[in-house]
Tab-separated table of C-alpha atoms and ligand atoms in Angstrom:
chain	number	residue	atom	x	y	z
A	50	MET	CA	5.410	-21.808	10.429
A	51	GLN	CA	7.447	-22.013	7.222
A	52	THR	CA	11.229	-21.991	7.376
A	53	THR	CA	13.558	-19.327	6.044
A	54	ILE	CA	14.396	-19.827	2.380
A	55	TYR	CA	15.941	-16.394	1.719
A	56	GLU	CA	18.367	-14.583	4.030
A	57	ILE	CA	18.154	-10.788	4.174
A	58	ALA	CA	21.228	-10.641	6.411
A	59	GLY	CA	24.327	-9.614	4.498
A	60	LYS	CA	22.313	-8.368	1.505
A	61	ARG	CA	22.239	-4.969	-0.153
A	62	VAL	CA	18.584	-3.909	-0.126
A	63	TRP	CA	16.960	-1.165	-2.191
A	64	VAL	CA	13.614	0.198	-1.040
A	65	ALA	CA	12.258	1.971	-4.119
A	66	GLY	CA	10.004	4.774	-2.873
A	67	HIS	CA	11.637	4.980	0.560
A	68	ARG	CA	10.060	8.334	1.467
A	69	GLY	CA	6.477	7.178	0.960
A	70	MET	CA	4.222	5.643	3.592
A	71	VAL	CA	5.039	2.046	2.587
A	72	GLY	CA	8.688	2.650	1.740
A	73	SER	CA	9.424	4.469	4.997
A	74	ALA	CA	7.732	1.683	6.991
A	75	LEU	CA	9.953	-0.836	5.182
A	76	MET	CA	13.014	1.284	6.015
A	77	ARG	CA	12.054	1.246	9.709
A	78	ARG	CA	11.444	-2.493	9.663
A	79	LEU	CA	14.619	-3.344	7.722
A	80	ALA	CA	16.744	-1.241	10.081
A	81	SER	CA	16.659	-4.163	12.509
A	82	GLU	CA	17.867	-6.642	9.851
A	83	ASP	CA	21.582	-7.079	9.338
A	84	CYS	CA	21.531	-5.696	5.793
A	85	GLU	CA	22.786	-2.667	3.882
A	86	LEU	CA	19.996	-0.284	2.863
A	87	VAL	CA	20.340	1.804	-0.279
A	88	THR	CA	17.934	4.481	-1.499
A	89	ALA	CA	17.500	6.711	-4.528
A	90	ASP	CA	16.039	10.201	-4.237
A	91	ARG	CA	13.309	11.103	-6.688
A	92	GLU	CA	15.289	14.209	-7.690
A	93	SER	CA	18.291	12.161	-8.823
A	94	VAL	CA	16.590	9.035	-10.235
A	95	ASP	CA	13.229	9.277	-11.992
A	96	LEU	CA	11.995	5.668	-12.070
A	97	ARG	CA	9.712	6.499	-14.993
A	98	ARG	CA	12.871	6.879	-17.114
A	99	GLN	CA	14.468	3.590	-18.063
A	100	GLN	CA	18.010	4.900	-18.603
A	101	GLU	CA	18.088	6.643	-15.216
A	102	THR	CA	16.744	3.511	-13.547
A	103	GLU	CA	19.256	1.317	-15.355
A	104	ASP	CA	22.238	3.562	-14.559
A	105	TRP	CA	21.334	3.655	-10.890
A	106	LEU	CA	20.712	-0.082	-10.542
A	107	ALA	CA	23.876	-0.945	-12.474
A	108	GLU	CA	25.861	1.220	-10.069
A	109	MET	CA	24.222	0.095	-6.809
A	110	LYS	CA	23.739	-3.597	-7.668
A	111	PRO	CA	21.192	-4.406	-4.946
A	112	ASP	CA	20.505	-8.054	-4.093
A	113	LEU	CA	16.957	-7.449	-2.917
A	114	VAL	CA	14.443	-4.830	-4.134
A	115	TYR	CA	11.150	-3.678	-2.605
A	116	LEU	CA	9.059	-1.983	-5.282
A	117	ALA	CA	7.212	0.483	-3.044
A	118	ALA	CA	7.475	3.430	-5.459
A	119	ALA	CA	4.074	4.268	-6.910
A	120	LYS	CA	1.668	7.064	-7.729
A	121	VAL	CA	-1.065	6.571	-5.122
A	122	GLY	CA	-4.092	8.489	-3.911
A	123	GLY	CA	-7.615	8.292	-2.566
A	124	ILE	CA	-10.825	7.739	-4.458
A	125	LEU	CA	-11.140	11.240	-5.987
A	126	ALA	CA	-7.494	11.499	-7.064
A	127	ASN	CA	-7.850	8.093	-8.750
A	128	ARG	CA	-11.043	9.125	-10.501
A	129	ASP	CA	-9.800	12.537	-11.653
A	130	ARG	CA	-6.184	11.775	-12.694
A	131	PRO	CA	-6.469	8.475	-14.615
A	132	GLY	CA	-3.635	9.254	-17.037
A	133	GLU	CA	-1.090	9.903	-14.308
A	134	PHE	CA	-2.077	6.862	-12.292
A	135	LEU	CA	-1.815	4.607	-15.338
A	136	TYR	CA	1.348	6.045	-16.902
A	137	ASP	CA	3.462	6.604	-13.795
A	138	ASN	CA	2.748	3.195	-12.309
A	139	LEU	CA	3.201	1.277	-15.565
A	140	MET	CA	6.519	2.973	-16.264
A	141	ILE	CA	7.901	2.527	-12.749
A	142	GLU	CA	6.993	-1.169	-12.632
A	143	ALA	CA	8.216	-1.957	-16.134
A	144	ASN	CA	11.520	-0.108	-15.711
A	145	VAL	CA	12.380	-1.444	-12.277
A	146	MET	CA	11.492	-5.066	-13.076
A	147	GLU	CA	13.169	-5.153	-16.482
A	148	VAL	CA	16.354	-3.563	-15.179
A	149	ALA	CA	16.284	-5.783	-12.070
A	150	ARG	CA	16.118	-8.809	-14.357
A	151	ARG	CA	18.961	-7.589	-16.542
A	152	THR	CA	21.216	-6.654	-13.628
A	153	GLY	CA	20.626	-9.929	-11.797
A	154	VAL	CA	18.668	-8.763	-8.734
A	155	GLY	CA	18.207	-11.881	-6.584
A	156	LYS	CA	14.746	-11.144	-5.204
A	157	LEU	CA	12.133	-8.467	-5.845
A	158	VAL	CA	8.925	-7.775	-3.943
A	159	VAL	CA	6.048	-6.177	-5.881
A	160	LEU	CA	3.367	-4.403	-3.854
A	161	GLY	CA	-0.120	-4.233	-5.279
A	162	SER	CA	-3.398	-2.993	-3.861
A	163	SER	CA	-6.741	-4.561	-3.002
A	164	CYS	CA	-8.385	-2.482	-5.765
A	165	ILE	CA	-6.931	-4.946	-8.302
A	166	TYR	CA	-9.821	-7.291	-7.518
A	167	PRO	CA	-13.234	-7.115	-9.242
A	168	LYS	CA	-15.687	-4.576	-7.817
A	169	PHE	CA	-18.150	-7.310	-6.870
A	170	ALA	CA	-15.711	-10.073	-5.939
A	171	PRO	CA	-17.064	-12.610	-3.408
A	172	GLN	CA	-16.037	-11.648	0.148
A	173	PRO	CA	-13.584	-12.223	1.662
A	174	ILE	CA	-11.599	-11.832	-1.561
A	175	ALA	CA	-9.327	-14.784	-2.293
A	176	GLU	CA	-6.248	-14.304	-4.455
A	177	ASP	CA	-7.787	-16.317	-7.303
A	178	ALA	CA	-10.523	-13.675	-7.746
A	179	LEU	CA	-8.029	-11.665	-9.823
A	180	LEU	CA	-9.343	-10.959	-13.350
A	181	THR	CA	-12.675	-12.680	-12.783
A	182	GLY	CA	-14.863	-9.573	-13.212
A	183	PRO	CA	-15.060	-5.825	-13.976
A	184	LEU	CA	-13.062	-3.375	-11.834
A	185	GLU	CA	-14.384	-0.450	-9.779
A	186	PRO	CA	-14.520	2.422	-12.337
A	187	THR	CA	-13.043	5.125	-10.033
A	188	ASN	CA	-9.784	3.227	-9.717
A	189	GLU	CA	-9.623	1.010	-12.767
A	190	TRP	CA	-6.657	2.968	-14.167
A	191	TYR	CA	-4.537	2.421	-11.086
A	192	ALA	CA	-5.784	-1.172	-10.809
A	193	VAL	CA	-4.918	-1.953	-14.441
A	194	ALA	CA	-1.382	-0.643	-13.865
A	195	LYS	CA	-1.052	-2.686	-10.674
A	196	ILE	CA	-2.389	-5.825	-12.393
A	197	ALA	CA	0.144	-5.276	-15.193
A	198	GLY	CA	2.877	-5.143	-12.535
A	199	ILE	CA	1.740	-8.448	-11.061
A	200	LYS	CA	1.554	-10.069	-14.470
A	201	MET	CA	5.018	-8.786	-15.341
A	202	ALA	CA	6.477	-10.266	-12.147
A	203	GLN	CA	4.749	-13.572	-12.853
A	204	ALA	CA	5.840	-13.571	-16.507
A	205	TYR	CA	9.450	-12.919	-15.498
A	206	ARG	CA	9.310	-15.745	-12.977
A	207	GLN	CA	7.883	-18.050	-15.650
A	208	GLN	CA	10.164	-17.066	-18.543
A	209	TYR	CA	13.411	-16.051	-16.817
A	210	GLY	CA	13.170	-17.744	-13.415
A	211	CYS	CA	13.296	-14.407	-11.549
A	212	ASP	CA	12.427	-14.652	-7.840
A	213	PHE	CA	9.814	-11.877	-7.970
A	214	ILE	CA	6.920	-12.151	-5.480
A	215	CYS	CA	3.615	-10.217	-5.488
A	216	LEU	CA	1.962	-9.072	-2.253
A	217	GLN	CA	-1.478	-7.399	-2.051
A	218	PRO	CA	-2.124	-5.212	0.985
A	219	ALA	CA	-5.526	-4.038	2.245
A	220	ASN	CA	-6.163	-0.259	2.534
A	221	LEU	CA	-3.200	1.207	4.441
A	222	TYR	CA	-2.706	3.940	7.025
A	223	GLY	CA	0.146	5.082	9.228
A	224	PRO	CA	3.148	7.425	9.450
A	225	ASN	CA	3.988	9.410	6.313
A	226	ASP	CA	0.406	9.265	5.073
A	227	ASN	CA	-0.859	12.019	2.779
A	228	PHE	CA	-3.114	14.601	4.497
A	229	ASP	CA	-4.029	16.632	1.433
A	230	PRO	CA	-7.871	16.703	1.519
A	231	ALA	CA	-8.195	16.314	-2.260
A	232	SER	CA	-5.907	13.315	-2.721
A	233	SER	CA	-5.742	11.565	0.657
A	234	HIS	CA	-7.278	8.240	1.588
A	235	VAL	CA	-10.182	8.128	3.989
A	236	ILE	CA	-8.400	7.717	7.349
A	237	ALA	CA	-5.980	10.612	6.825
A	238	ALA	CA	-8.780	12.763	5.374
A	239	LEU	CA	-11.189	12.160	8.253
A	240	LEU	CA	-8.574	12.394	10.977
A	241	ARG	CA	-7.650	15.839	9.728
A	242	ARG	CA	-11.265	16.935	9.122
A	243	PHE	CA	-12.491	15.841	12.554
A	244	HIS	CA	-9.444	17.348	14.234
A	245	GLU	CA	-10.001	20.703	12.537
A	246	ALA	CA	-13.718	20.550	13.425
A	247	ARG	CA	-12.902	19.965	17.088
A	248	ILE	CA	-10.457	22.887	17.112
A	249	SER	CA	-12.865	25.263	15.329
A	250	GLY	CA	-15.937	24.056	17.256
A	251	ALA	CA	-17.767	23.147	14.026
A	252	ALA	CA	-21.234	21.658	14.658
A	253	GLU	CA	-21.072	19.178	11.777
A	254	VAL	CA	-18.520	17.198	9.786
A	255	THR	CA	-19.302	15.831	6.327
A	256	VAL	CA	-18.064	12.420	5.250
A	257	TRP	CA	-17.961	11.528	1.546
A	258	GLY	CA	-20.375	8.998	0.102
A	259	THR	CA	-23.166	7.135	1.876
A	260	GLY	CA	-21.110	5.702	4.743
A	261	THR	CA	-22.145	2.151	3.825
A	262	PRO	CA	-19.001	0.915	1.983
A	263	ARG	CA	-16.813	-1.382	4.028
A	264	ARG	CA	-13.019	-1.329	4.056
A	265	GLU	CA	-10.270	-3.349	5.707
A	266	PHE	CA	-7.520	-1.151	7.148
A	267	LEU	CA	-3.985	-2.382	7.733
A	268	HIS	CA	-1.384	-0.390	9.666
A	269	VAL	CA	1.639	0.141	7.427
A	270	ASP	CA	3.972	-1.259	10.122
A	271	ASP	CA	2.035	-4.523	9.943
A	272	LEU	CA	2.473	-4.456	6.170
A	273	ALA	CA	6.244	-3.935	6.493
A	274	HIS	CA	6.431	-6.757	9.027
A	275	ALA	CA	4.547	-9.098	6.668
A	276	CYS	CA	6.725	-8.070	3.701
A	277	VAL	CA	9.924	-8.983	5.522
A	278	PHE	CA	8.333	-12.188	6.816
A	279	LEU	CA	7.339	-13.226	3.276
A	280	THR	CA	10.641	-12.147	1.737
A	281	LYS	CA	12.328	-14.714	3.931
A	282	ARG	CA	9.750	-17.485	3.583
A	283	TYR	CA	7.904	-17.162	0.298
A	284	SER	CA	8.973	-17.713	-3.295
A	285	ALA	CA	6.211	-18.661	-5.723
A	286	PHE	CA	4.092	-17.503	-8.672
A	287	ASP	CA	0.868	-16.894	-6.732
A	288	ILE	CA	0.034	-13.540	-5.159
A	289	VAL	CA	-0.468	-13.279	-1.388
A	290	ASN	CA	-3.048	-11.040	0.307
A	291	ILE	CA	-1.957	-9.096	3.396
A	292	GLY	CA	-4.669	-7.864	5.734
A	293	THR	CA	-6.204	-8.089	9.164
A	294	GLY	CA	-9.178	-10.258	8.175
A	295	GLU	CA	-11.599	-7.631	9.558
A	296	ASP	CA	-13.432	-4.755	7.918
A	297	ILE	CA	-15.523	-1.779	9.078
A	298	SER	CA	-18.143	0.471	7.445
A	299	ILE	CA	-17.084	4.030	6.595
A	300	SER	CA	-19.851	5.228	8.920
A	301	ASP	CA	-18.424	3.240	11.863
A	302	LEU	CA	-14.920	4.359	10.914
A	303	ALA	CA	-16.070	7.998	11.007
A	304	ASN	CA	-17.478	7.444	14.501
A	305	ALA	CA	-14.263	5.761	15.632
A	306	ILE	CA	-12.169	8.648	14.302
A	307	ALA	CA	-14.503	11.226	15.882
A	308	GLN	CA	-14.058	9.435	19.197
A	309	THR	CA	-10.286	9.218	18.747
A	310	VAL	CA	-9.938	12.972	18.215
A	311	GLY	CA	-12.592	13.937	20.780
A	312	TYR	CA	-15.069	15.456	18.319
A	313	ASN	CA	-18.631	15.447	19.699
A	314	GLY	CA	-20.599	17.204	16.942
A	315	ALA	CA	-22.837	15.773	14.229
A	316	ILE	CA	-21.684	13.616	11.313
A	317	SER	CA	-23.384	13.902	7.924
A	318	PHE	CA	-22.823	12.136	4.603
A	319	ASP	CA	-22.447	13.569	1.100
A	320	PRO	CA	-23.791	11.004	-1.387
A	321	SER	CA	-22.691	13.192	-4.317
A	322	LYS	CA	-19.152	11.888	-3.637
A	323	PRO	CA	-18.351	8.365	-4.884
A	324	ASP	CA	-18.627	5.333	-2.598
A	325	GLY	CA	-16.355	3.218	-4.746
A	326	THR	CA	-16.248	-0.532	-4.189
A	327	PRO	CA	-18.996	-1.634	-1.764
A	328	ARG	CA	-16.696	-3.968	0.162
A	329	LYS	CA	-13.004	-4.949	0.072
A	330	LEU	CA	-12.200	-7.585	2.672
A	331	LEU	CA	-9.217	-9.752	1.788
A	332	ASP	CA	-9.106	-13.475	2.399
A	333	VAL	CA	-5.880	-13.875	4.369
A	334	THR	CA	-6.041	-17.649	4.766
A	335	ARG	CA	-2.904	-18.177	2.659
A	336	LEU	CA	-0.870	-15.717	4.746
A	337	ASN	CA	-2.201	-16.956	8.092
A	338	ALA	CA	-1.390	-20.539	7.090
A	339	MET	CA	2.251	-19.476	6.653
A	340	GLY	CA	2.280	-18.299	10.274
A	341	TRP	CA	1.673	-14.537	10.052
A	342	ASP	CA	-1.149	-12.490	11.648
A	343	ALA	CA	-1.659	-8.738	11.824
A	344	GLY	CA	-0.730	-7.367	15.243
A	345	ILE	CA	-2.073	-3.778	15.310
A	346	ALA	CA	-5.798	-3.378	16.047
A	347	LEU	CA	-7.523	-0.474	14.268
A	348	VAL	CA	-8.454	1.260	17.519
A	349	ASP	CA	-4.809	1.202	18.674
A	350	GLY	CA	-3.553	2.224	15.259
A	351	LEU	CA	-5.925	5.217	15.169
A	352	ARG	CA	-4.940	6.326	18.652
A	353	ALA	CA	-1.225	6.210	17.838
A	354	TYR	CA	-1.828	7.872	14.479
A	355	TYR	CA	-3.615	10.781	16.128
A	356	GLY	CA	-0.874	11.063	18.737
A	357	ASP	CA	1.668	11.337	15.928
A	358	PHE	CA	-0.544	13.865	14.158
A	359	LEU	CA	-0.698	16.057	17.263
A	360	ASP	CA	3.046	15.786	17.765
A	361	GLY	CA	3.545	16.816	14.166
A	362	ALA	CA	5.653	13.669	13.945
A	363	LEU	CA	4.015	11.971	10.999
A	364	ILE	CA	7.271	11.972	9.106
A	365	GLY	CA	9.333	8.861	9.540
A	366	GLU	CA	8.307	7.901	13.074
A	367	SER	CA	5.993	5.198	14.293
A	368	ALA	CA	4.578	4.187	17.616
A	369	PHE	CA	4.833	0.522	16.651
A	370	GLY	CA	8.061	-1.374	16.666
A	371	ARG	CA	6.918	-4.349	14.611
B	109	GFB	O1	-9.704	5.733	1.212
B	109	GFB	P1	-10.466	5.808	-0.045
B	109	GFB	O2	-10.209	6.958	-0.921
B	109	GFB	O3	-10.167	4.415	-0.743
B	109	GFB	O4	-12.039	5.808	0.288
B	109	GFB	P2	-10.885	3.381	-1.715
B	109	GFB	C1	-12.641	4.798	1.033
B	109	GFB	C2	-14.106	5.139	1.280
B	109	GFB	O5	-14.163	6.231	2.201
B	109	GFB	C3	-14.904	5.546	0.048
B	109	GFB	C4	-15.068	7.202	1.718
B	109	GFB	O6	-16.197	4.996	0.119
B	109	GFB	C5	-14.972	7.076	0.203
B	109	GFB	O7	-16.117	7.670	-0.418
B	109	GFB	N1	-14.712	8.532	2.239
B	109	GFB	C6	-15.470	9.253	3.106
B	109	GFB	C7	-13.633	9.250	1.930
B	109	GFB	N2	-14.918	10.435	3.338
B	109	GFB	C8	-13.768	10.471	2.613
B	109	GFB	C9	-12.739	11.460	2.448
B	109	GFB	O8	-12.782	12.553	2.997
B	109	GFB	N3	-11.680	11.133	1.656
B	109	GFB	C10	-11.610	9.906	1.031
B	109	GFB	N4	-10.525	9.633	0.269
B	109	GFB	N5	-12.578	8.977	1.138
B	109	GFB	C11	-8.767	3.841	-3.120
B	109	GFB	C12	-8.468	3.609	-4.575
B	109	GFB	O9	-10.073	3.489	-3.029
B	109	GFB	O10	-8.047	2.988	-2.250
B	109	GFB	C13	-7.058	3.333	-4.849
B	109	GFB	O11	-9.012	4.669	-5.323
B	109	GFB	C14	-6.415	2.393	-3.861
B	109	GFB	O12	-6.935	2.833	-6.134
B	109	GFB	C15	-6.733	2.792	-2.460
B	109	GFB	O13	-6.815	1.067	-4.090
B	109	GFB	C16	-6.190	1.811	-1.429
B	109	GFB	O14	-10.720	2.058	-1.070
B	109	GFB	O15	-12.275	3.721	-2.073
């Protein structure tokens, strides 16, 4: 177990994107740290605008920043809105990091995504697979923006000595997820679809793609826990993967979700929808060696997630106190 090299206690901490799934999980996790949390509403500070970002940061002067603000979405949203995914993410990252550098932010945590790695990267995917092969076409726009964010953080560390660290989570799920069928990720989409099928008594539910792709799913509370852990113990150029070390096929995931919601009908697949990357399992050796392991098993995470869904409590609450 590595020792603490950065104290969060006593610091002013800005979670950029605090209403999103990742940002709200960070807010819950940081609530138990002895720090002052500051937030900016999207209506008052548009992080795509440099002047607005600069004015806000100059006024608030945070010591520590979590860059959890991003334009995110599932496979179809990524494929169909490439301009938005590229522009919004590039602007947010560039503005926040440049202004953080100029205003003397002490530490900044950049959050990437496992889609930054090549489509056919060897599995499990080690951090040094970055930029070793072509990206998955459906999400290359988002991935290019996220890779630019990583490179910017690394460049700023190299040129200016900024303590910016880059963390790469696996596919995420949890409270504050997006349930819009057109833009959601697979777990939120299927949880809703199977739930509605159970309520309506539908005989069949259709799952996109062939069902053969494999994904690694990380509960967002585990991600927040790892982020705080690494904030305190990690300061280096290299990126760090955050995952569970286990993956599951979309077909098995669909069965697990059907079971979770109590749907007993048939499951079919629609191969006209994209499969995306065949497999995305992160190599978490580096993180595990520092003394951190994921604590929320997928089956438990799904059960709690569905409980929240039924309670209508998907906003800001979580069953896990990690
Ligand atoms: O969650 P998802 O959109 O993320 O899709 P990606 C994962 C897999 O689930 C794909 C299948 O093979 C989908 O075809 N799937 C089956 C579904 N049914 C559905 C459904 O109803 N909705 C969705 N969304 N998928 C995204 C990237 O890719 O993952 C982003 O596009 C980002 O850039 C994010 O990296 C984490 O892993 O395929």
